[in-house]
């Protein structure tokens, strides 16, 4: 095993790594994303959780066959050096674009809601520097930050009680009031909220008890589903179908329903605290990109973090239209579906390779 891949992640680390990297910005716009199915959307997080748990099986299985190797190493072992490095290079681009997409979406939200007349360049530099600082400490540093983030942000769910009090429970029925095309549209768009658990295949070699990784990762997935389910239910109860379709960040409107004498704008507080979730997701993908560069160059270097951060900064400031940026960032999340399903192909190739070796023997 690579000496740099020390077993440092316990079960709690795995649970909160998976949970925090998955959430990112997705929770804020979940009700809007699932709006094609109207009020019937509230149970979709459960469906997504089942799909995520099923697709987690091949990820963990192939990782257990190469438990001292991450996804980048597995590529080189199954496909050879050059094809493996090509695949790894594509994964690096994927990770960096996702890193940029998460930060860009958050900064757009901040600019729209709180800083309409200010440039966002300062906030962009600050978030990237914070992400670099977290990632420099390695995967255990990211895991610890994820645990901290859970306790700093998880309590925000309490504010949903105002939405429940003012909502209409009858909106929760019927359960299947949608067409097949609406179902597929909501599933295609909505499952992007589950993206993030595929990074398990990169940090798998660092897990102290790899045989328990499936259980711990599943707990992380269902913890995410719990937050999504609560938000979806309250959103359906509180909003009209028109609002679900046209409010891009319904959760912020739910925060505005909160009535506290000592805080004037809960939505601004929520946006401020949300930066922790952005840093966990962005940090996870920046670390993934760094490990990819380490693999391609056969050299473990902290300078790779800086290089990836600078590259992401350039991507975020390219002189391209907003339409192009939006299209790029939306499509990279759809590419995630391919990355999530990719381990199935790796399992198949592993079987063929193993069978070929047995025939030769």
Coordinates of C-alpha atoms in Angstrom, one line a residue:
X1 CA 0.0 0.0 0.0
X2 CA 1.1 3.5 -0.7
X3 CA 2.7 4.9 2.5
X4 CA 0.6 8.1 2.0
X5 CA -2.6 6.1 2.3
X6 CA -2.7 5.5 6.0
X7 CA -5.9 4.2 7.6
X8 CA -7.2 7.3 9.3
X9 CA -11.0 7.3 8.8
X10 CA -13.3 5.7 11.3
X11 CA -17.0 5.0 10.9
X12 CA -18.1 8.5 12.0
X13 CA -15.7 10.1 9.5
X14 CA -17.2 8.0 6.7
X15 CA -20.8 8.8 7.7
X16 CA -20.3 12.5 7.8
X17 CA -18.0 12.7 4.8
X18 CA -20.7 11.1 2.6
X19 CA -23.5 13.1 4.2
X20 CA -21.9 16.5 4.0
X21 CA -20.3 16.2 0.5
X22 CA -23.8 15.2 -0.8
X23 CA -25.8 18.1 0.4
X24 CA -23.9 21.2 -0.8
X25 CA -26.4 23.5 -2.5
X26 CA -28.9 20.8 -3.4
X27 CA -31.1 21.2 -0.3
X28 CA -31.9 24.9 -1.0
X29 CA -33.4 24.2 -4.4
X30 CA -34.8 20.7 -3.9
X31 CA -38.5 21.6 -4.0
X32 CA -38.0 23.5 -7.2
X33 CA -35.9 20.7 -8.8
X34 CA -38.7 18.2 -8.1
X35 CA -41.5 20.6 -9.2
X36 CA -42.3 18.6 -12.4
X37 CA -44.3 16.2 -10.2
X38 CA -45.9 18.9 -8.1
X39 CA -47.1 18.0 -4.6
X40 CA -46.3 14.4 -5.2
X41 CA -42.6 15.2 -4.9
X42 CA -42.3 14.8 -1.1
X43 CA -41.5 11.0 -1.1
X44 CA -38.9 11.2 -3.9
X45 CA -36.0 11.5 -1.5
X46 CA -36.9 8.0 -0.2
X47 CA -36.7 6.7 -3.8
X48 CA -33.4 8.5 -4.4
X49 CA -32.0 7.0 -1.2
X50 CA -32.9 3.5 -2.4
X51 CA -31.3 4.1 -5.7
X52 CA -28.2 5.5 -4.0
X53 CA -27.9 2.5 -1.7
X54 CA -28.2 0.1 -4.7
X55 CA -25.5 1.9 -6.7
X56 CA -23.3 2.0 -3.6
X57 CA -23.1 -1.8 -3.7
X58 CA -20.8 -2.1 -6.8
X59 CA -18.7 0.9 -5.5
X60 CA -17.9 -0.9 -2.2
X61 CA -17.5 -4.3 -3.8
X62 CA -14.9 -3.3 -6.4
X63 CA -13.2 -1.1 -3.8
X64 CA -12.9 -4.2 -1.5
X65 CA -11.2 -6.2 -4.3
X66 CA -8.5 -3.4 -4.4
X67 CA -8.9 -2.2 -0.8
X68 CA -5.4 -0.6 -0.7
X69 CA -6.1 1.3 -4.0
X70 CA -8.3 4.2 -4.8
X71 CA -10.3 4.7 -8.0
X72 CA -7.3 6.2 -9.8
X73 CA -5.2 3.2 -9.0
X74 CA -7.9 0.7 -9.9
X75 CA -8.1 2.3 -13.4
X76 CA -4.5 1.7 -14.1
X77 CA -4.7 -1.9 -12.8
X78 CA -7.7 -2.7 -14.9
X79 CA -7.0 -0.7 -18.1
X80 CA -3.2 -0.4 -18.1
X81 CA -1.1 2.7 -17.5
X82 CA -2.0 4.9 -20.4
X83 CA -5.8 4.3 -20.7
X84 CA -5.9 4.4 -16.9
X85 CA -4.2 7.8 -16.8
X86 CA -6.5 9.1 -19.6
X87 CA -9.6 8.0 -17.5
X88 CA -8.0 9.6 -14.4
X89 CA -7.4 12.9 -16.3
X90 CA -11.2 13.0 -17.2
X91 CA -12.0 12.4 -13.5
X92 CA -9.8 15.3 -12.6
X93 CA -11.6 17.6 -15.0
X94 CA -14.9 16.3 -13.6
X95 CA -13.9 17.0 -10.0
X96 CA -12.6 20.5 -10.8
X97 CA -15.7 21.5 -12.7
X98 CA -17.9 20.3 -9.9
X99 CA -15.7 22.2 -7.4
X100 CA -16.3 25.3 -9.5
X101 CA -20.0 24.6 -10.0
X102 CA -20.7 24.4 -6.3
X103 CA -18.9 27.6 -5.4
X104 CA -20.4 29.4 -8.4
X105 CA -23.9 28.5 -7.4
X106 CA -23.4 29.6 -3.8
X107 CA -21.9 32.9 -4.9
X108 CA -24.8 33.5 -7.3
X109 CA -27.1 33.0 -4.4
X110 CA -25.2 35.4 -2.1
X111 CA -25.0 38.0 -4.8
X112 CA -28.7 37.8 -5.6
X113 CA -29.9 37.8 -2.0
X114 CA -27.4 40.0 0.0
X115 CA -24.8 41.6 -2.2
X116 CA -26.5 42.9 -5.3
X117 CA -24.3 45.9 -5.8
X118 CA -20.9 44.3 -4.9
X119 CA -18.4 42.2 -6.9
X120 CA -18.1 38.6 -5.8
X121 CA -14.3 38.3 -6.5
X122 CA -13.3 38.8 -2.9
X123 CA -15.8 36.2 -1.6
X124 CA -14.6 33.8 -4.4
X125 CA -11.0 34.1 -3.3
X126 CA -11.9 33.7 0.3
X127 CA -13.9 30.5 -0.2
X128 CA -11.2 29.0 -2.4
X129 CA -8.5 29.8 0.2
X130 CA -10.6 28.2 3.0
X131 CA -11.2 25.1 0.9
X132 CA -7.4 24.8 0.2
X133 CA -6.7 25.2 3.9
X134 CA -9.1 22.4 4.8
X135 CA -7.8 20.1 2.0
X136 CA -4.2 20.7 2.9
X137 CA -4.7 18.7 6.1
X138 CA -5.7 15.6 4.1
X139 CA -8.9 13.5 4.1
X140 CA -9.0 13.3 7.9
X141 CA -9.0 17.1 8.1
X142 CA -12.0 17.2 5.6
X143 CA -13.8 14.5 7.6
X144 CA -13.4 16.4 10.9
X145 CA -14.6 19.6 9.2
X146 CA -17.7 17.6 7.9
X147 CA -18.5 16.5 11.5
X148 CA -18.2 20.1 12.7
X149 CA -20.3 21.3 9.8
X150 CA -23.1 18.8 10.7
X151 CA -23.5 20.3 14.2
X152 CA -23.2 23.9 12.9
X153 CA -25.8 23.5 10.3
X154 CA -28.1 20.6 11.2
X155 CA -30.0 22.6 13.8
X156 CA -31.4 24.8 11.0
X157 CA -34.0 22.1 10.4
X158 CA -35.7 23.5 13.5
X159 CA -36.9 26.5 11.5
X160 CA -39.1 24.2 9.4
X161 CA -41.6 24.1 12.2
X162 CA -43.0 27.5 11.1
X163 CA -43.6 26.1 7.7
X164 CA -45.5 23.1 9.2
X165 CA -47.6 25.4 11.4
X166 CA -48.6 27.5 8.4
X167 CA -48.8 24.7 5.9
X168 CA -51.6 22.5 4.6
X169 CA -51.2 18.8 5.3
X170 CA -53.8 17.9 2.6
X171 CA -51.1 18.8 -0.1
X172 CA -49.3 15.5 0.7
X173 CA -52.0 13.5 -1.1
X174 CA -52.3 12.0 -3.6
X175 CA -48.9 10.3 -3.9
X176 CA -48.8 9.5 -7.6
X177 CA -50.4 12.5 -9.3
X178 CA -48.0 12.7 -12.2
X179 CA -47.4 11.3 -15.7
X180 CA -44.5 9.0 -16.6
X181 CA -42.7 11.8 -18.4
X182 CA -43.1 14.1 -15.4
X183 CA -41.7 11.3 -13.2
X184 CA -38.6 10.8 -15.4
X185 CA -38.1 14.6 -15.6
X186 CA -38.2 15.0 -11.8
X187 CA -35.9 12.0 -11.3
X188 CA -33.4 13.1 -13.9
X189 CA -33.1 16.6 -12.4
X190 CA -33.7 15.7 -8.7
X191 CA -31.1 12.9 -8.4
X192 CA -28.4 15.5 -8.9
X193 CA -29.1 16.3 -5.2
X194 CA -27.6 12.9 -4.3
X195 CA -24.3 13.4 -6.1
X196 CA -21.3 13.2 -3.8
X197 CA -21.2 9.7 -2.5
X198 CA -19.1 8.5 -5.4
X199 CA -16.1 10.1 -3.7
X200 CA -16.1 7.1 -1.4
X201 CA -14.1 5.2 -4.1
X202 CA -11.3 7.7 -3.7
X203 CA -11.1 7.8 0.1
X204 CA -11.8 4.1 0.5
X205 CA -8.1 3.1 1.1
X206 CA -8.1 5.4 4.1
X207 CA -10.9 3.7 5.9
X208 CA -9.9 1.8 9.1
X209 CA -12.6 -0.8 8.8
X210 CA -13.3 -1.2 5.0
X211 CA -15.7 -4.1 5.5
X212 CA -18.0 -1.8 7.4
X213 CA -17.7 0.9 4.8
X214 CA -21.1 0.0 3.1
X215 CA -22.9 0.3 6.4
X216 CA -21.3 3.6 7.3
X217 CA -21.8 5.1 3.8
X218 CA -25.4 4.0 3.8
X219 CA -25.9 5.8 7.1
X220 CA -24.5 8.9 5.5
X221 CA -26.8 8.5 2.5
X222 CA -29.9 8.1 4.7
X223 CA -29.0 10.9 6.9
X224 CA -29.0 13.1 3.8
X225 CA -32.3 11.6 2.8
X226 CA -33.7 12.5 6.2
X227 CA -32.9 16.2 5.7
X228 CA -34.2 16.1 2.1
X229 CA -37.4 14.4 3.2
X230 CA -38.2 16.9 5.9
X231 CA -37.5 19.8 3.6
X232 CA -39.6 18.3 0.8
X233 CA -42.6 17.6 3.1
X234 CA -42.6 21.0 4.6
X235 CA -42.1 22.7 1.2
X236 CA -45.1 20.8 -0.2
X237 CA -47.3 21.7 2.8
X238 CA -46.3 25.4 2.7
X239 CA -46.1 26.3 -1.0
X240 CA -48.5 26.3 -3.9
X241 CA -47.6 24.3 -6.9
X242 CA -46.9 27.5 -8.8
X243 CA -44.4 28.6 -6.1
X244 CA -42.7 25.2 -6.1
X245 CA -42.1 25.7 -9.9
X246 CA -41.0 29.3 -9.8
X247 CA -39.2 29.8 -6.6
X248 CA -35.6 28.6 -7.3
X249 CA -34.6 28.5 -3.6
X250 CA -37.8 27.6 -1.7
X251 CA -35.9 26.9 1.6
X252 CA -35.0 30.6 1.8
X253 CA -38.7 31.5 1.6
X254 CA -39.4 29.0 4.4
X255 CA -36.7 30.7 6.5
X256 CA -38.5 34.0 5.9
X257 CA -41.6 32.5 7.5
X258 CA -39.8 32.3 10.8
X259 CA -40.9 34.8 13.4
X260 CA -38.2 35.5 16.0
X261 CA -38.1 38.8 17.9
X262 CA -34.3 38.8 18.3
X263 CA -33.4 38.0 14.6
X264 CA -34.8 40.0 11.7
X265 CA -33.8 37.9 8.7
X266 CA -33.3 34.2 9.3
X267 CA -32.7 33.7 5.5
X268 CA -29.6 35.8 5.7
X269 CA -28.4 33.9 8.7
X270 CA -29.1 30.6 6.8
X271 CA -27.2 31.7 3.7
X272 CA -24.2 32.7 5.9
X273 CA -24.1 29.4 7.8
X274 CA -24.6 27.5 4.5
X275 CA -21.0 28.3 3.5
X276 CA -19.9 25.4 5.8
X277 CA -21.8 22.9 3.6
X278 CA -20.3 24.5 0.5
X279 CA -16.8 24.1 1.9
X280 CA -17.3 20.4 2.7
X281 CA -18.6 19.7 -0.8
X282 CA -16.0 21.9 -2.6
X283 CA -13.3 20.5 -0.3
X284 CA -14.2 16.9 -1.1
X285 CA -14.0 17.5 -4.9
X286 CA -10.8 19.6 -4.6
X287 CA -9.2 16.7 -2.7
X288 CA -10.4 14.3 -5.3
X289 CA -8.8 16.4 -8.0
X290 CA -5.5 16.6 -6.0
X291 CA -5.4 12.8 -5.7
X292 CA -6.0 12.5 -9.4
X293 CA -3.1 14.7 -10.2
X294 CA -0.9 12.7 -7.7
X295 CA -1.8 9.5 -9.6
X296 CA -1.3 10.9 -13.1
X297 CA 2.1 12.5 -12.2
X298 CA 3.1 9.6 -9.8
X299 CA 4.0 12.2 -7.3
X300 CA 2.3 13.2 -4.0
X301 CA 2.6 16.9 -3.7
X302 CA 0.7 19.7 -1.8
X303 CA 1.4 22.0 -4.7
X304 CA -1.2 20.0 -6.7
X305 CA -3.8 21.5 -4.4
X306 CA -2.7 25.0 -5.2
X307 CA -2.6 24.2 -8.9
X308 CA -6.1 22.8 -8.9
X309 CA -7.4 25.8 -6.9
X310 CA -5.8 28.3 -9.4
X311 CA -7.3 26.3 -12.3
X312 CA -10.7 26.4 -10.7
X313 CA -10.4 30.2 -10.2
X314 CA -9.6 30.6 -13.9
X315 CA -12.6 28.4 -14.8
X316 CA -14.9 30.5 -12.6
X317 CA -13.6 33.7 -14.3
X318 CA -13.6 32.7 -17.9
X319 CA -15.0 35.4 -20.2
X320 CA -18.0 33.3 -21.3
X321 CA -21.7 34.0 -21.3
X322 CA -23.8 33.2 -18.3
X323 CA -25.8 30.8 -20.4
X324 CA -22.7 28.8 -21.2
X325 CA -21.6 28.7 -17.6
X326 CA -25.1 27.5 -16.5
X327 CA -25.1 24.8 -19.2
X328 CA -21.7 23.6 -18.2
X329 CA -22.4 23.4 -14.5
X330 CA -25.8 21.7 -15.0
X331 CA -24.4 19.1 -17.4
X332 CA -21.5 18.2 -15.2
X333 CA -24.0 17.0 -12.6
X334 CA -25.5 14.8 -15.2
X335 CA -22.0 13.4 -15.9
X336 CA -22.1 12.4 -12.3
X337 CA -24.7 9.8 -13.1
X338 CA -22.1 8.1 -15.4
X339 CA -19.5 8.3 -12.6
X340 CA -21.9 6.7 -10.2
X341 CA -22.7 3.9 -12.6
X342 CA -19.1 3.4 -13.7
X343 CA -18.2 0.9 -10.9
X344 CA -20.7 -1.5 -12.5
X345 CA -18.5 -1.6 -15.6
X346 CA -15.4 -1.9 -13.4
X347 CA -16.9 -4.9 -11.7
X348 CA -17.6 -6.5 -15.1
X349 CA -14.0 -5.9 -16.3
X350 CA -12.6 -7.2 -13.0
X351 CA -14.6 -10.5 -13.6
X352 CA -13.3 -10.8 -17.1
X353 CA -9.8 -10.1 -16.1
X354 CA -10.0 -12.6 -13.2
X355 CA -11.5 -15.3 -15.5
X356 CA -8.8 -14.7 -18.1
X357 CA -6.1 -15.2 -15.5
X358 CA -7.7 -18.4 -14.3
X359 CA -7.9 -19.8 -17.9
X360 CA -4.2 -19.0 -18.4
X361 CA -3.3 -20.8 -15.2

